[in-house]
Amino acid sequence: MPLLTVERLNVVFTTHQGRVKAVKNVSITIPHQETLALIGETGCGKSVIAQSILRLLPGNAQINGRILFQGRDLLLVDEKTMASIRGKEIAIIFQNPSLALNPVYSIGWQVGEPFRIHQGVDRNQSIQESVRLLSYMKFDKPESAVKMYPFEFSGGMNQRVLIASALALHPNLIIADEPTQGLDRTLIKQIIEQLDRARKIHSSSMLLITHDLTVARSISDWIMVMYAGEIVEQAPTRDFFQSPLHPYSQGLLGSLPKNGFHPIPGQSPSMIENLQGCQFHPRCKWAKEQCLNGKPELLSLNRRLVRCFLYG
Ligand code: SF4
């Protein structure tokens, strides 16, 4: 049985501008001890999936589908059970450490929080655990670091603090939502290596949400591509980078600097308007009549999935 299975997930937000269909009929499987990278442009629905799994969506969200984690449907369990799962069995690393960390609490207090909440340890014990975790994340002087505050650290150090906190209780599933956003290449490499090392030591699985294809390639077993709230392709990572099938995936790879930096023309459709046909057709050089009116299904090709009439 996979660790996590998301089945036919739909998420709609009611806003003053209309109904925003952020996630459309998305199904995801994450096997034990493997990493799935969910890639796509900002606003395509990736982070909404992460928030759905942890039931952290705001009150104006309507959600349906099933999210099976170790046999339990997370959309049906009571809030007390969900609170015991968050941070212990499923941990999330948010994309912006300056927002995720509380500026008025010390680093040691914040890293030690999972131990106080889930294991009932006292303040001193939780600080000791924080020292251990920061040491593990290669902080030079962890005993001093736990007494400091987020504003005294760089963005990269704060991101490592978030990773330390997320790994505290050896979660079965780590959700890393743009964990390298805003960091320079050297730091990105360090952080991704540390994250992957920790995941392997703890035998965790990971859902990595990123728009950075280099990061996704370096760490994942599977790639899943989202466009305008839909899954358009899924493949083993090596196969994906060798031969992306969907025209959007091909465009993403073509826009990398090493591939000549050819940006995909046009913009993603609004999540409010109801665009007929394939959601990518206004930007696709292969679009034909069928793509404007018909909706391509997700087709299975060997170990891959693709949503495009070119493969029908
Ligand atoms: Fe392009 Fe048509 Fe395939 Fe959509 S279905 S990606 S428009 S070829």
XYZ file of C-alpha atoms and ligand atoms in Angstrom:
320
model
C 0.000 0.000 0.000
C 1.428 3.454 -0.849
C 2.059 5.847 2.039
C -0.237 8.515 0.618
C -2.923 8.354 -2.035
C -4.850 11.413 -3.131
C -7.943 10.462 -5.129
C -9.919 12.818 -7.371
C -9.175 15.898 -5.260
C -11.097 19.051 -6.141
C -10.642 22.366 -4.340
C -12.744 25.452 -5.076
C -12.414 28.821 -3.320
C -15.369 31.162 -3.125
C -14.097 34.721 -3.564
C -15.715 38.088 -4.276
C -14.506 37.696 -7.879
C -16.109 34.293 -8.333
C -15.369 30.614 -7.798
C -11.676 29.797 -8.159
C -11.117 26.193 -9.229
C -7.646 25.716 -7.808
C -7.367 21.916 -7.989
C -9.259 19.831 -10.545
C -9.662 16.091 -10.141
C -6.089 15.487 -9.024
C -4.892 12.007 -8.031
C -1.438 11.408 -6.543
C 0.344 8.367 -5.163
C 3.465 8.614 -3.007
C 5.180 5.275 -2.330
C 7.050 4.569 0.901
C 10.532 6.107 1.064
C 10.238 7.831 -2.291
C 10.101 11.480 -3.318
C 7.557 12.892 -5.699
C 8.242 16.372 -7.051
C 5.194 18.396 -7.993
C 6.245 21.042 -10.473
C 4.552 23.862 -12.347
C 4.264 27.621 -12.450
C 3.330 29.694 -9.398
C -0.430 29.641 -8.855
C -1.090 26.330 -10.625
C -2.462 24.705 -7.449
C 0.606 22.932 -6.051
C 0.551 24.512 -2.605
C -3.224 24.081 -2.339
C -2.668 20.324 -2.555
C -0.158 20.501 0.319
C -2.602 22.510 2.426
C -5.398 20.078 1.570
C -3.370 17.116 2.819
C -2.804 18.841 6.158
C -6.289 20.376 6.241
C -4.881 23.873 6.486
C -7.116 25.467 3.852
C -9.010 28.663 4.735
C -12.741 28.630 5.439
C -13.743 29.730 1.934
C -12.381 26.482 0.454
C -14.643 23.638 -0.624
C -12.811 20.353 -0.877
C -13.849 16.936 -2.057
C -12.136 13.690 -2.925
C -10.157 11.317 -0.703
C -6.741 11.690 0.931
C -5.664 8.292 2.219
C -2.678 8.327 4.559
C -1.719 4.956 6.007
C -5.256 3.754 5.385
C -7.066 6.732 6.974
C -8.958 9.329 4.969
C -7.569 12.622 6.267
C -10.650 14.477 5.072
C -12.812 12.382 7.418
C -10.770 12.087 10.631
C -11.719 14.386 13.538
C -9.697 17.500 14.306
C -8.028 15.942 17.362
C -6.685 13.067 15.257
C -5.583 15.505 12.560
C -3.713 17.616 15.126
C -1.859 14.499 16.276
C -0.867 13.718 12.671
C 0.359 17.225 11.815
C 4.007 17.719 12.732
C 4.358 14.132 13.938
C 3.417 11.808 11.085
C 3.264 14.468 8.372
C 5.516 17.515 8.632
C 5.577 20.526 6.370
C 8.417 22.861 5.515
C 6.931 26.152 4.394
C 8.369 28.239 1.601
C 8.998 31.450 3.495
C 10.937 30.993 6.747
C 10.528 34.641 7.724
C 6.753 34.085 7.786
C 6.808 30.522 9.124
C 9.010 31.365 12.125
C 7.658 33.507 14.947
C 9.939 36.536 15.427
C 9.307 36.801 19.185
C 10.281 33.233 20.140
C 13.825 31.900 20.279
C 15.031 29.365 17.726
C 15.360 26.718 20.441
C 11.782 27.221 21.592
C 10.436 26.907 18.054
C 12.503 23.894 16.999
C 11.570 22.173 20.252
C 7.838 22.777 19.847
C 7.003 19.346 18.302
C 8.540 17.615 21.343
C 6.455 19.684 23.769
C 3.225 19.244 21.761
C 3.481 15.586 20.805
C 5.693 14.078 23.506
C 4.884 16.291 26.471
C 8.528 17.006 27.328
C 9.382 20.066 29.445
C 11.066 23.248 28.241
C 14.625 22.192 29.128
C 14.308 18.830 27.429
C 12.855 20.434 24.309
C 15.785 22.872 24.155
C 18.213 19.955 24.436
C 16.437 18.281 21.534
C 16.730 21.551 19.585
C 20.488 21.598 20.146
C 20.704 18.036 18.852
C 18.654 18.839 15.750
C 20.577 22.025 14.925
C 23.814 20.114 15.316
C 22.427 17.535 12.902
C 21.646 20.334 10.456
C 25.307 21.365 10.722
C 24.942 24.580 12.712
C 28.437 25.477 13.997
C 27.420 26.376 17.552
C 24.004 24.848 18.205
C 24.115 25.698 21.936
C 24.340 29.389 20.999
C 21.979 29.105 18.025
C 19.043 27.935 20.175
C 19.227 31.192 22.165
C 19.007 33.369 19.077
C 15.981 34.767 17.222
C 15.007 34.427 13.542
C 16.021 38.026 12.706
C 19.592 37.200 13.758
C 19.847 34.449 11.118
C 20.136 34.582 7.330
C 17.335 33.213 5.138
C 19.319 30.029 4.530
C 19.901 29.452 8.252
C 16.229 29.988 9.012
C 15.320 27.502 6.299
C 17.593 24.937 7.950
C 15.843 25.716 11.258
C 12.494 24.897 9.619
C 13.856 21.647 8.226
C 15.230 20.707 11.666
C 11.839 21.366 13.230
C 10.000 19.394 10.543
C 12.261 16.373 10.988
C 12.080 16.436 14.782
C 9.747 13.466 15.216
C 10.828 11.434 12.176
C 7.647 11.997 10.156
C 6.600 9.366 7.648
C 5.821 12.088 5.137
C 7.626 15.390 4.645
C 5.915 18.042 2.567
C 8.474 20.586 1.399
C 6.723 23.572 -0.175
C 9.275 25.532 -2.233
C 11.979 24.920 0.414
C 14.650 26.727 -1.607
C 12.646 29.776 -2.668
C 14.754 32.943 -2.673
C 18.051 31.214 -1.830
C 21.208 31.351 -3.927
C 22.429 28.286 -5.831
C 25.128 27.322 -3.307
C 22.671 27.377 -0.435
C 20.047 25.539 -2.479
C 22.500 22.691 -3.057
C 23.380 22.484 0.648
C 19.784 22.576 1.822
C 18.579 20.004 -0.677
C 21.440 17.666 0.238
C 20.654 17.997 3.940
C 16.962 17.488 3.367
C 17.509 14.396 1.240
C 20.041 12.940 3.679
C 17.620 13.410 6.574
C 14.744 11.900 4.592
C 16.759 8.809 3.774
C 18.042 8.331 7.339
C 14.499 8.503 8.685
C 13.065 6.389 5.817
C 10.507 9.128 5.140
C 8.684 9.853 1.916
C 8.571 13.374 0.538
C 6.224 15.509 -1.495
C 8.448 18.247 -2.899
C 6.638 21.251 -4.315
C 8.847 23.378 -6.485
C 9.082 25.359 -9.679
C 12.853 24.764 -9.708
C 13.454 21.914 -12.156
C 17.085 21.535 -11.115
C 16.027 20.892 -7.528
C 13.303 18.478 -8.629
C 15.732 16.533 -10.793
C 18.375 16.263 -8.073
C 16.167 14.815 -5.368
C 13.038 13.129 -6.727
C 12.063 9.648 -7.904
C 8.913 10.862 -9.662
C 7.914 14.064 -11.415
C 4.334 15.245 -11.594
C 3.543 18.331 -13.667
C 0.584 20.588 -12.873
C -0.940 23.159 -15.149
C -3.963 25.329 -14.321
C -5.064 23.052 -11.480
C -4.693 19.792 -13.427
C -2.082 17.062 -13.637
C -0.773 17.039 -17.211
C 2.103 14.578 -16.888
C 3.670 12.094 -14.494
C 6.845 10.096 -15.064
C 9.892 8.595 -13.363
C 12.310 11.510 -12.974
C 14.963 10.187 -15.335
C 12.415 9.466 -18.095
C 10.850 12.881 -17.683
C 14.098 14.768 -18.160
C 15.160 12.539 -21.043
C 11.912 12.858 -22.945
C 9.117 15.040 -21.581
C 5.857 14.147 -23.333
C 3.423 16.994 -22.718
C 4.014 20.206 -24.700
C 3.905 22.196 -21.428
C 6.597 19.944 -19.901
C 8.669 20.393 -23.059
C 8.219 24.152 -22.687
C 9.337 24.064 -19.055
C 12.537 22.259 -19.966
C 13.081 24.529 -22.963
C 12.908 27.573 -20.709
C 15.915 26.431 -18.644
C 19.040 28.555 -19.263
C 21.084 25.475 -20.246
C 18.493 24.664 -22.932
C 18.576 28.103 -24.504
C 16.104 29.904 -22.222
C 13.067 29.864 -24.499
C 10.151 31.008 -22.314
C 6.701 29.541 -22.962
C 4.667 32.255 -24.727
C 1.454 33.547 -23.142
C 0.068 33.074 -19.651
C -1.799 30.439 -17.682
C -5.589 30.768 -17.889
C -7.486 32.397 -15.048
C -8.761 29.855 -12.531
C -12.097 31.671 -12.518
C -13.039 31.612 -16.167
C -14.175 28.310 -17.649
C -11.774 27.734 -20.514
C -13.091 25.079 -22.890
C -10.890 22.318 -24.259
C -7.303 21.620 -23.249
C -6.230 24.217 -20.674
C -2.887 24.631 -22.433
C -4.268 25.185 -25.929
C -3.821 29.009 -26.088
C -0.063 28.495 -25.567
C 0.481 25.258 -27.445
C 2.097 25.204 -30.873
C 0.524 21.796 -31.583
C -3.046 22.882 -30.803
C -5.671 21.733 -33.321
C -9.442 21.969 -33.545
C -9.934 19.020 -31.214
C -7.854 20.769 -28.488
C -10.121 23.840 -28.472
C -13.336 21.919 -27.886
C -12.480 18.521 -26.405
C -10.959 17.819 -23.022
C -7.972 15.417 -23.076
C -8.017 12.657 -20.462
C -4.977 11.540 -18.512
C -3.600 8.612 -20.546
C -1.449 5.848 -19.183
C 1.695 5.039 -21.238
C 3.917 2.388 -19.627
C 4.916 3.928 -16.280
C 3.881 7.404 -17.369
C 0.752 9.529 -17.510
C 0.063 12.331 -19.980
C -2.928 14.547 -20.739
C -2.678 15.449 -24.412
C -4.450 14.533 -27.668
C -1.077 13.959 -29.340
C -0.929 10.626 -27.528
C -4.562 9.557 -27.919
Fe -1.402 20.967 -27.096
Fe -3.663 19.827 -27.867
Fe -1.925 18.466 -26.406
Fe -3.327 20.453 -25.315
S -4.135 18.526 -26.139
S -1.193 20.083 -25.063
S -3.406 21.885 -27.013
S -1.616 19.244 -28.467
